[in-house]
XYZ file of C-alpha atoms in Angstrom:
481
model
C -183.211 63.290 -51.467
C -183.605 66.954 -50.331
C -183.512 68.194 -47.007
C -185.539 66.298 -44.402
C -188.248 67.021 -42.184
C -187.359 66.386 -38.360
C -187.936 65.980 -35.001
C -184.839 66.854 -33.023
C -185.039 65.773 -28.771
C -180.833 66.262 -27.862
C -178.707 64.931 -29.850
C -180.914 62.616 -31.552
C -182.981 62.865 -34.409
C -186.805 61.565 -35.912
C -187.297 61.358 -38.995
C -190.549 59.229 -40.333
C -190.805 57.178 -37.016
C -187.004 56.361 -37.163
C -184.414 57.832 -34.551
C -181.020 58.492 -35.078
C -177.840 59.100 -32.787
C -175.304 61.797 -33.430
C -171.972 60.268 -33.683
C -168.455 60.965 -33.992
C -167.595 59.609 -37.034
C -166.979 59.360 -41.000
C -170.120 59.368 -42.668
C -171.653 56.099 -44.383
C -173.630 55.248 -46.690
C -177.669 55.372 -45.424
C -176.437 58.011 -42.034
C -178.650 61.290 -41.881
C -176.268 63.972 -42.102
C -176.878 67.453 -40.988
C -175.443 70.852 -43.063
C -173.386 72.913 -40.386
C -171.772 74.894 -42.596
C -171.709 78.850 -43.229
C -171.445 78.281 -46.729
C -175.498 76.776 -47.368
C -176.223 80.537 -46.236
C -175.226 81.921 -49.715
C -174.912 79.132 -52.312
C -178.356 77.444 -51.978
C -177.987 74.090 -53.221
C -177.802 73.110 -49.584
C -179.804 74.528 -46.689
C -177.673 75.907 -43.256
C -178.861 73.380 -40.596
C -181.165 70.785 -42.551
C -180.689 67.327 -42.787
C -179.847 65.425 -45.885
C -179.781 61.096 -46.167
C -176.118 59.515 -47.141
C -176.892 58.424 -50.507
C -172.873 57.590 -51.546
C -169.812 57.275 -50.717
C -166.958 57.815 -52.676
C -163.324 56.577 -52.773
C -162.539 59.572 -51.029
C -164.720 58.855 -48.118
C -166.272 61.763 -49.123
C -170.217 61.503 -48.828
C -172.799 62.283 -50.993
C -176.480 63.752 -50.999
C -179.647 64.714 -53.374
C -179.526 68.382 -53.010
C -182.425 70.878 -53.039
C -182.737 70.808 -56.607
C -182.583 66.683 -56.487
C -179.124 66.297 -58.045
C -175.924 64.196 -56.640
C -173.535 66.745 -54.175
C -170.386 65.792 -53.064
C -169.812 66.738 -49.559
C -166.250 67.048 -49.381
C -164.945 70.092 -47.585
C -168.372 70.980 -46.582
C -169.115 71.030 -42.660
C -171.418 68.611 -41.007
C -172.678 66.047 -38.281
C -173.406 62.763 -38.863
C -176.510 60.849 -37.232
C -176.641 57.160 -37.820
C -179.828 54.975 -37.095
C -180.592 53.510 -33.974
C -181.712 49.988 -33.793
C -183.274 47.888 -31.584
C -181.785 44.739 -30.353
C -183.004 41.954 -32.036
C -184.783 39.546 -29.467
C -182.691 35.987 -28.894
C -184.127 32.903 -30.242
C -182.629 29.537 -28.620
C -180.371 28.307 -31.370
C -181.631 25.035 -33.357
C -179.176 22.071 -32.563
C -177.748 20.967 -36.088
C -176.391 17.177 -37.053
C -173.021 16.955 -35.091
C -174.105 19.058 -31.654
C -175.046 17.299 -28.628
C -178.285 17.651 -26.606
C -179.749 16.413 -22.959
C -183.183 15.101 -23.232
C -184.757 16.848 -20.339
C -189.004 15.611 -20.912
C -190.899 13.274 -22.869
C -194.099 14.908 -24.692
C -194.375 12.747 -28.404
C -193.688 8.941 -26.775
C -189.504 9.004 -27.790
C -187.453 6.076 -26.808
C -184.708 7.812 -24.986
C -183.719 7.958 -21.178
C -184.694 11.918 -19.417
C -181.371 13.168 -18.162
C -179.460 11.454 -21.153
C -177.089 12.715 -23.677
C -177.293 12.268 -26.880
C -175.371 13.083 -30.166
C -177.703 14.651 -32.973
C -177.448 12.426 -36.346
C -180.433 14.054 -38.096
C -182.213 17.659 -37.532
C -185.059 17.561 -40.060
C -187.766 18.283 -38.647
C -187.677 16.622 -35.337
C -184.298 15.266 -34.217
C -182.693 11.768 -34.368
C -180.013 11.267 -31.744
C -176.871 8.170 -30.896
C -177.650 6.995 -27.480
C -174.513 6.379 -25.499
C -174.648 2.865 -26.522
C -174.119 3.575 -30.800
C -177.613 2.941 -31.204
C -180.196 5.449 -32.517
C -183.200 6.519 -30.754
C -186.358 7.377 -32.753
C -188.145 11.192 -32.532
C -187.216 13.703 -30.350
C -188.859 16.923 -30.314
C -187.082 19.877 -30.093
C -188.647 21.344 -26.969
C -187.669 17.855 -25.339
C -183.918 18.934 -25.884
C -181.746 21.280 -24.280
C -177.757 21.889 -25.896
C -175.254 19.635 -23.848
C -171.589 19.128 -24.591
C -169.502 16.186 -26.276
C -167.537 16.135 -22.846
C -171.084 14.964 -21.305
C -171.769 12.319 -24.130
C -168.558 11.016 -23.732
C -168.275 10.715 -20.113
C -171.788 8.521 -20.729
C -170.172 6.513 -23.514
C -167.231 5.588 -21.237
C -168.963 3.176 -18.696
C -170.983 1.996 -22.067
C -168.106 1.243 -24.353
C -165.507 -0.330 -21.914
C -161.732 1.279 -22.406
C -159.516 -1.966 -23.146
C -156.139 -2.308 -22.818
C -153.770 -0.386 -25.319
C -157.146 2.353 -25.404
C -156.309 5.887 -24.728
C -158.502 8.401 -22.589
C -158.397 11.868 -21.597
C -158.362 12.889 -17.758
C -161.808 15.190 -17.080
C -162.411 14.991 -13.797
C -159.673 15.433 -10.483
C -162.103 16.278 -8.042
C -161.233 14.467 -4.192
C -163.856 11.943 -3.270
C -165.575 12.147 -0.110
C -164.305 15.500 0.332
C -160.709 14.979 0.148
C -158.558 17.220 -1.715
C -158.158 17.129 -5.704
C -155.639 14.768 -6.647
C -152.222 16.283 -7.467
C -150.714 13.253 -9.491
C -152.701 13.873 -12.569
C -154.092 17.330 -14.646
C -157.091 17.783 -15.987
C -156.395 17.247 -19.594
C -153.962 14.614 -19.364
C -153.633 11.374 -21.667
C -153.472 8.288 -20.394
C -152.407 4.858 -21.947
C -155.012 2.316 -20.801
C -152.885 -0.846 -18.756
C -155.489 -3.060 -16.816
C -158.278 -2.743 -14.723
C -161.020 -4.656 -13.235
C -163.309 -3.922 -16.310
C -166.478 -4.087 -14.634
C -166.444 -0.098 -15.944
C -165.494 1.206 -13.023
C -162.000 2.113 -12.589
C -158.700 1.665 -14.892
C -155.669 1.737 -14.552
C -153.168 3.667 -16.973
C -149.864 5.479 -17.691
C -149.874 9.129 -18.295
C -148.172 10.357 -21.551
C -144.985 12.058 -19.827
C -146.177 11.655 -16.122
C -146.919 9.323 -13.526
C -147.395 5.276 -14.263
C -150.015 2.319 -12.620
C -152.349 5.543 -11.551
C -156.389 4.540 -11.124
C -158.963 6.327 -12.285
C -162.408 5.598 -11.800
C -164.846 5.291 -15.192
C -166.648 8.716 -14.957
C -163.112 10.433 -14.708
C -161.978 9.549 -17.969
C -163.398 9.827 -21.774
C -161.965 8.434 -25.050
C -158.966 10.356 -26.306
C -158.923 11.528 -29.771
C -156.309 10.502 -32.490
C -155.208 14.063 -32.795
C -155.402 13.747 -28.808
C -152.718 11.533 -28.117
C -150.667 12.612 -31.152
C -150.254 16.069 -29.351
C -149.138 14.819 -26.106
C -146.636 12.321 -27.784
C -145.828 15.415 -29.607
C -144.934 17.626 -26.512
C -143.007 15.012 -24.698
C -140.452 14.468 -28.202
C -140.562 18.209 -28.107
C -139.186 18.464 -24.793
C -136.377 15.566 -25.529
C -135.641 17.160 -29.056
C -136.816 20.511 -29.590
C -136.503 20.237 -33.247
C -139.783 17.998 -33.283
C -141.804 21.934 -32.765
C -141.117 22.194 -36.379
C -141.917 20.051 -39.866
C -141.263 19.732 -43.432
C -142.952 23.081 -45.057
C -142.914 25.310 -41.729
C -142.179 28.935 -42.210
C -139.587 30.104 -40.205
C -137.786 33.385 -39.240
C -134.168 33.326 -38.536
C -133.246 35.098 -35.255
C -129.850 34.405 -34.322
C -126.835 33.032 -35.472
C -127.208 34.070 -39.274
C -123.919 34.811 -41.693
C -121.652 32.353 -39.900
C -121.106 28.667 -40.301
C -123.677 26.569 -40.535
C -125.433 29.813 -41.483
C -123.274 31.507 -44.301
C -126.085 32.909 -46.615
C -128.669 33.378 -44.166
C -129.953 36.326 -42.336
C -130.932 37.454 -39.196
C -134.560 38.686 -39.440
C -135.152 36.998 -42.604
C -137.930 34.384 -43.432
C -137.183 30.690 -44.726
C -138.488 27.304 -45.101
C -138.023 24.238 -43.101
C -137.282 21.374 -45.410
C -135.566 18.976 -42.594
C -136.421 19.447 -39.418
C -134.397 16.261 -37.848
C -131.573 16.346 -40.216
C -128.355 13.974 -39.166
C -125.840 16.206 -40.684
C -123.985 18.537 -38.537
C -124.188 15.677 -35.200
C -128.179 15.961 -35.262
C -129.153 18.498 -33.420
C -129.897 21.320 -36.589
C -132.818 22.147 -38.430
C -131.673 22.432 -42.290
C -133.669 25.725 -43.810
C -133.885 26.612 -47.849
C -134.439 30.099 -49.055
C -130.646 31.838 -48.370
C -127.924 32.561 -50.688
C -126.167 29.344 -49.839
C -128.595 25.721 -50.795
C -129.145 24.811 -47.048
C -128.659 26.159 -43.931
C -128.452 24.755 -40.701
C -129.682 26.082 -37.639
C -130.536 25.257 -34.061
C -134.054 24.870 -32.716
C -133.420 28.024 -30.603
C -131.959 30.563 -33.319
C -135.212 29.862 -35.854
C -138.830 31.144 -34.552
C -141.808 29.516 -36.346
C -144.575 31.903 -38.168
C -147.924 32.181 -37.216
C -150.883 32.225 -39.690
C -151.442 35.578 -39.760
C -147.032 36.276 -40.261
C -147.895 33.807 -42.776
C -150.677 35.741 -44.797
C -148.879 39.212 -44.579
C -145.620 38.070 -46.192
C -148.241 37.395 -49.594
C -149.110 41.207 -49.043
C -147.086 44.379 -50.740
C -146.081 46.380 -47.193
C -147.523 49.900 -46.969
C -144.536 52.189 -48.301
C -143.284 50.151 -50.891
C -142.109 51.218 -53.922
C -143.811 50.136 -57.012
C -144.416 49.984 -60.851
C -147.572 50.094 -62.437
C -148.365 47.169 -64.956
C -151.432 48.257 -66.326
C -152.999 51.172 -67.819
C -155.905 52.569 -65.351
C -157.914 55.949 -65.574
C -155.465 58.043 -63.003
C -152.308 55.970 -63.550
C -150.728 55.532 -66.524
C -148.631 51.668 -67.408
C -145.177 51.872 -66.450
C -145.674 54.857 -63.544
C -144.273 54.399 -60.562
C -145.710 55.442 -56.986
C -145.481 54.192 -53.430
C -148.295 52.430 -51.608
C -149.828 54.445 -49.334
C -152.509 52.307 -47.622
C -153.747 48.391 -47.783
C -157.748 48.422 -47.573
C -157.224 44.566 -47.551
C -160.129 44.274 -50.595
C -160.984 43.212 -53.901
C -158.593 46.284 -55.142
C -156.567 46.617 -51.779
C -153.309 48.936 -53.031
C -153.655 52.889 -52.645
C -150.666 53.605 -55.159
C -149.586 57.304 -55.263
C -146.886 58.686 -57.669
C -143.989 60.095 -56.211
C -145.173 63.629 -56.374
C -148.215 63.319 -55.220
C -150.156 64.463 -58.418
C -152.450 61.311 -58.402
C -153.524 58.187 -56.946
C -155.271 54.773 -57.745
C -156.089 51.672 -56.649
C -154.994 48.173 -57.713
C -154.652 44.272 -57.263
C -151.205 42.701 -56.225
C -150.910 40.944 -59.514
C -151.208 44.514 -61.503
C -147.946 46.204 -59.444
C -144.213 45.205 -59.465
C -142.535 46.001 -56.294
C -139.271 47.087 -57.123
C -135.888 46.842 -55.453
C -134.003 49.091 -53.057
C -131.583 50.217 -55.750
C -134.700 50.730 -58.322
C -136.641 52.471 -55.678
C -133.697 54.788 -54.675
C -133.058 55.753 -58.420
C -137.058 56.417 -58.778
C -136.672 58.868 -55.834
C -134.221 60.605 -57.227
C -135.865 60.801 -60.571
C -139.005 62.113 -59.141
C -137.153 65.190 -57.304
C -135.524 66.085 -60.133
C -139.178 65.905 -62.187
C -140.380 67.657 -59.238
C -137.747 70.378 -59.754
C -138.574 70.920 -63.334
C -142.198 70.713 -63.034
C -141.558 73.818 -60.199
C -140.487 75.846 -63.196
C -142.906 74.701 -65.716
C -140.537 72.294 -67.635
C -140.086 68.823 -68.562
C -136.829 67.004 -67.514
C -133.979 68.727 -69.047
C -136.024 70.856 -71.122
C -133.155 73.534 -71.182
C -133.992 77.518 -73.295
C -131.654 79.549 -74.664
C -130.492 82.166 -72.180
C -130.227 79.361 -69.793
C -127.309 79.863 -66.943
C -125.914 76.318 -66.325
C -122.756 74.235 -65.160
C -120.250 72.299 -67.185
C -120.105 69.326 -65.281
C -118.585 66.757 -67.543
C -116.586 66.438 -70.959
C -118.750 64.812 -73.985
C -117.705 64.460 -77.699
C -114.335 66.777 -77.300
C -116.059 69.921 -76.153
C -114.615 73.355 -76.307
C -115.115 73.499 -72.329
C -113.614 70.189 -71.907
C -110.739 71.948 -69.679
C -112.577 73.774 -67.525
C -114.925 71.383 -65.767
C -117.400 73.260 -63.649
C -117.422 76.574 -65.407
C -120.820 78.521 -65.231
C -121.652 79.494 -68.903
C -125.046 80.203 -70.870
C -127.099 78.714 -73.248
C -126.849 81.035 -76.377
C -128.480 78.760 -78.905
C -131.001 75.626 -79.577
C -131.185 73.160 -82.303
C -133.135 69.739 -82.881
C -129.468 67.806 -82.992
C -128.291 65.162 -80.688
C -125.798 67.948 -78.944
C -128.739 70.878 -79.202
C -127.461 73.009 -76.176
C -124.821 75.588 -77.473
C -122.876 77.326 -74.472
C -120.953 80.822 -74.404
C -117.488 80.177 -74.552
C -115.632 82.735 -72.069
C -113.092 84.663 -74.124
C -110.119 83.119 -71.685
C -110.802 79.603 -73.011
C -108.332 79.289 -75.813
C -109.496 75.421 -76.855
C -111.024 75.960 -80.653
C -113.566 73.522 -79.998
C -117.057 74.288 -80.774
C -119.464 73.759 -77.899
C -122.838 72.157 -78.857
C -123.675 70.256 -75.681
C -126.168 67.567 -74.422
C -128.169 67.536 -71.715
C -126.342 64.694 -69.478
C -123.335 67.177 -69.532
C -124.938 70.244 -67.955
C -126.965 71.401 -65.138
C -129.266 74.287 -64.618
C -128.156 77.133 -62.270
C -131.075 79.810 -63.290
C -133.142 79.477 -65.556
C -134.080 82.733 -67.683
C -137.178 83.404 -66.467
C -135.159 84.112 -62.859
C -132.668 86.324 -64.550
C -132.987 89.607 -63.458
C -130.491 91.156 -65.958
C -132.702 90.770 -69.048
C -135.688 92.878 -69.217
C -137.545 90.037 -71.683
C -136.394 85.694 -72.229
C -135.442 85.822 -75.345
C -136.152 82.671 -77.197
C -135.406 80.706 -80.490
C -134.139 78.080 -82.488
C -130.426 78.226 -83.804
């Protein structure tokens, strides 16, 4: 739109009932923007000091508005502040318990069949809720405003004097308090899994082994509440872990090397480098190696402590091109032509994530992974080098090894039995120019006594001056011979 008509208290801004904040920021897209810049004094499309609304955004992060005459503006290099809206918080509403949350029935208003002060697990949530007493069995309606959330720690601690623990049952340790006011107890943690052993089973207290700790401990009922599967599993996990430290790792695990790497039972591997667990309790090598795939060598074998495992996020960045890779283009796009090759310069983490910008810096584009090739060291040091020497060229208005006759270049190697072939190095000119394979004819110095013509190509010569830098001819002369 054009400019907009204000109220302005401070540093904030009305406009049609709506405030907005001055911030220090990029603009985006719906932010008020206000024209700061001498320039709106003279060209007019833009008024010194209105306000204009963030229609766009480019790929530039450049902004743009409707000017005065209603047309699309781009704001870069203009000067301006940004305002964005200010909103009001948005009032909290109680969340709705779902099927799978727990609630505590706390009244009794529509005649429901369950117990005030209970806890119950939610089975349906239409309309009113259903809920799984502590004893398995369903209750019939509960309203919601006879509900407040609970936890599954509080259904389960309910479910344990219901259900019974039996021997061979497993339970987790909730509760260390002292009773009576004696201290907490300091033979058992908070967290702890313990294998069910006897008891008196009238459900008051059981007796148990912890996984890894103390054994014939007692625990009363509302201490305790059924372990899960995964639970117990993780306990019996850390105590294997702590006699063999190879059980941290399984069959698939990402790991990076850290130690250890280019000697026996490493040859192959690399310090630094990432590979794959494929057996993390291998025999071979007296059993105490983790044998890795991915080096130069099949396997690998290394100890618990030289190999560090990934996390998910190490993981999901090893699928993504690092920022300042070289690559090659694979398809053809509007700013990039197939086959180019750039560097990427940023990683927007998108649909089209890649910033790739050629070598010179004449143009940019984005792309997918799947559209770039990321090329080796070797390829990426030989595209370097290719794009200085384009860059030198281009400096002077030429393509690569686009040589003119009055030319002062270098002999720098022999090709096809030149007449120059002796004097490696010399500093000659360019006297003629045909369409031939050999199209660069050079001045033969009068001391040179090989009869040898000397029709050159490119690949033997390098530019010293080029004519247009010669100050000793008045006018390039130009031609073909």
């Amino acid at each position: 739109m054009a400019k907009l008509n204000v109220t302005i208290p401070a540093n904030e801004i009305v406009i049609e009932g709506e405030t907005y904040r001055r911030v220090d920021r990029n603009a985006a897209l719906g932010d008020v923007v206000k024209i700061t810049d001498e320039e709106a004094r003279e060209v007019g499309v833009l008024t010194f000091d209105a306000f204009y609304r963030v229609e766009r955004v480019d790929r530039a992060d450049d902004p743009h508005v409707l000017d005065n005459d209603g047309d699309d503006y781009d704001l870069c290099g203009w000067d301006y502040e940004v305002y964005e809206k200010v909103t009001e918080p948005e009032p909290t509403v109680p969340r709705r318990l779902t099927t799978g949350d727990y609630g505590k029935v706390v009244s009794n208003g529509v005649g429901h069949n369950y117990k005030i002060g209970s806890v119950v697990k939610i089975v349906s949530a239409q309309d009113d809720y259903v809920g799984e007493k502590a004893d398995g069995t369903r209750g019939n309606y509960l309203n919601e405003r006879n509900v407040v959330p609970a936890t599954e720690v509080e259904f389960l601690a309910q479910r344990v004097s219901v259900l019974r623990l039996k021997i061979g049952d497993y339970a987790k340790v909730v509760n260390v308090s002292g009773i009576g006011g004696n201290p907490p107890r300091s033979d058992v943690n908070i967290g702890d899994i313990v294998e069910i052993t006897g008891g008196d089973f009238f459900p008051v207290q059981f007796q148990g082994n912890v996984i890894g700790g103390d054994k014939g401990l007692w625990f009363m009922a509302e201490r305790l509440v059924p372990a899960t599967e995964a639970e117990v599993a993780e306990a019996k996990r850390k105590i294997a872990q702590a006699s063999d430290p190879r059980s941290q790792f399984v069959k698939g695990d990402k790991v990076r090397l850290v130690s250890g790497g280019g000697r026996l039972p490493l040859n192959g591997y690399k310090d630094g480098e990432v590979y794959e667990v494929i057996d993390p309790g291998t025999s071979t090598n007296g059993g105490k190696y983790v044998r890795i795939i991915g080096g130069s060598v099949n396997s690998g074998y290394a100890l618990p402590s030289e190999i560090v495992k990934l996390s998910a996020e190490e993981i999901e960045s090893l699928d993504r091109i690092p920022v300042g890779s070289y690559v090659k283009v694979l398809v053809d796009t509007e700013d990039l032509p197939e086959g180019a090759i750039g560097k990427v310069e940023r990683d927007d983490r998108d649909d089209r994530p890649y910033r790739v910008e050629l070598l010179d810096g004449r143009d940019w584009d984005y792309y997918r992974k799947d559209q770039l090739e990321v090329l080796t060291q070797a390829d990426a040091e030989k595209a370097e080098a290719q794009a200085a020497e384009a860059a030198k060229w281009y400096a002077i208005g030429r393509k690569v090894n686009e040589y003119k006759i009055g030319d002062i270049v270098r002999f720098v190697r022999d090709g096809f039995g030149n007449g120059l072939r002796d004097h490696i190095n010399i500093i000659t000119e360019i006297d003629k120019v045909n369409e031939s394979s050999l199209p660069y004819h050079l001045v033969k110095p009068a001391f040179v006594t090989n009869p040898n013509n000397t029709w050159a190509a490119a690949t033997v010569i390098e530019l010293v001056t080029p004519v247009e830098s010669r100050f000793d001819r008045s006018e390039p002369k130009g031609g073909v011979a």
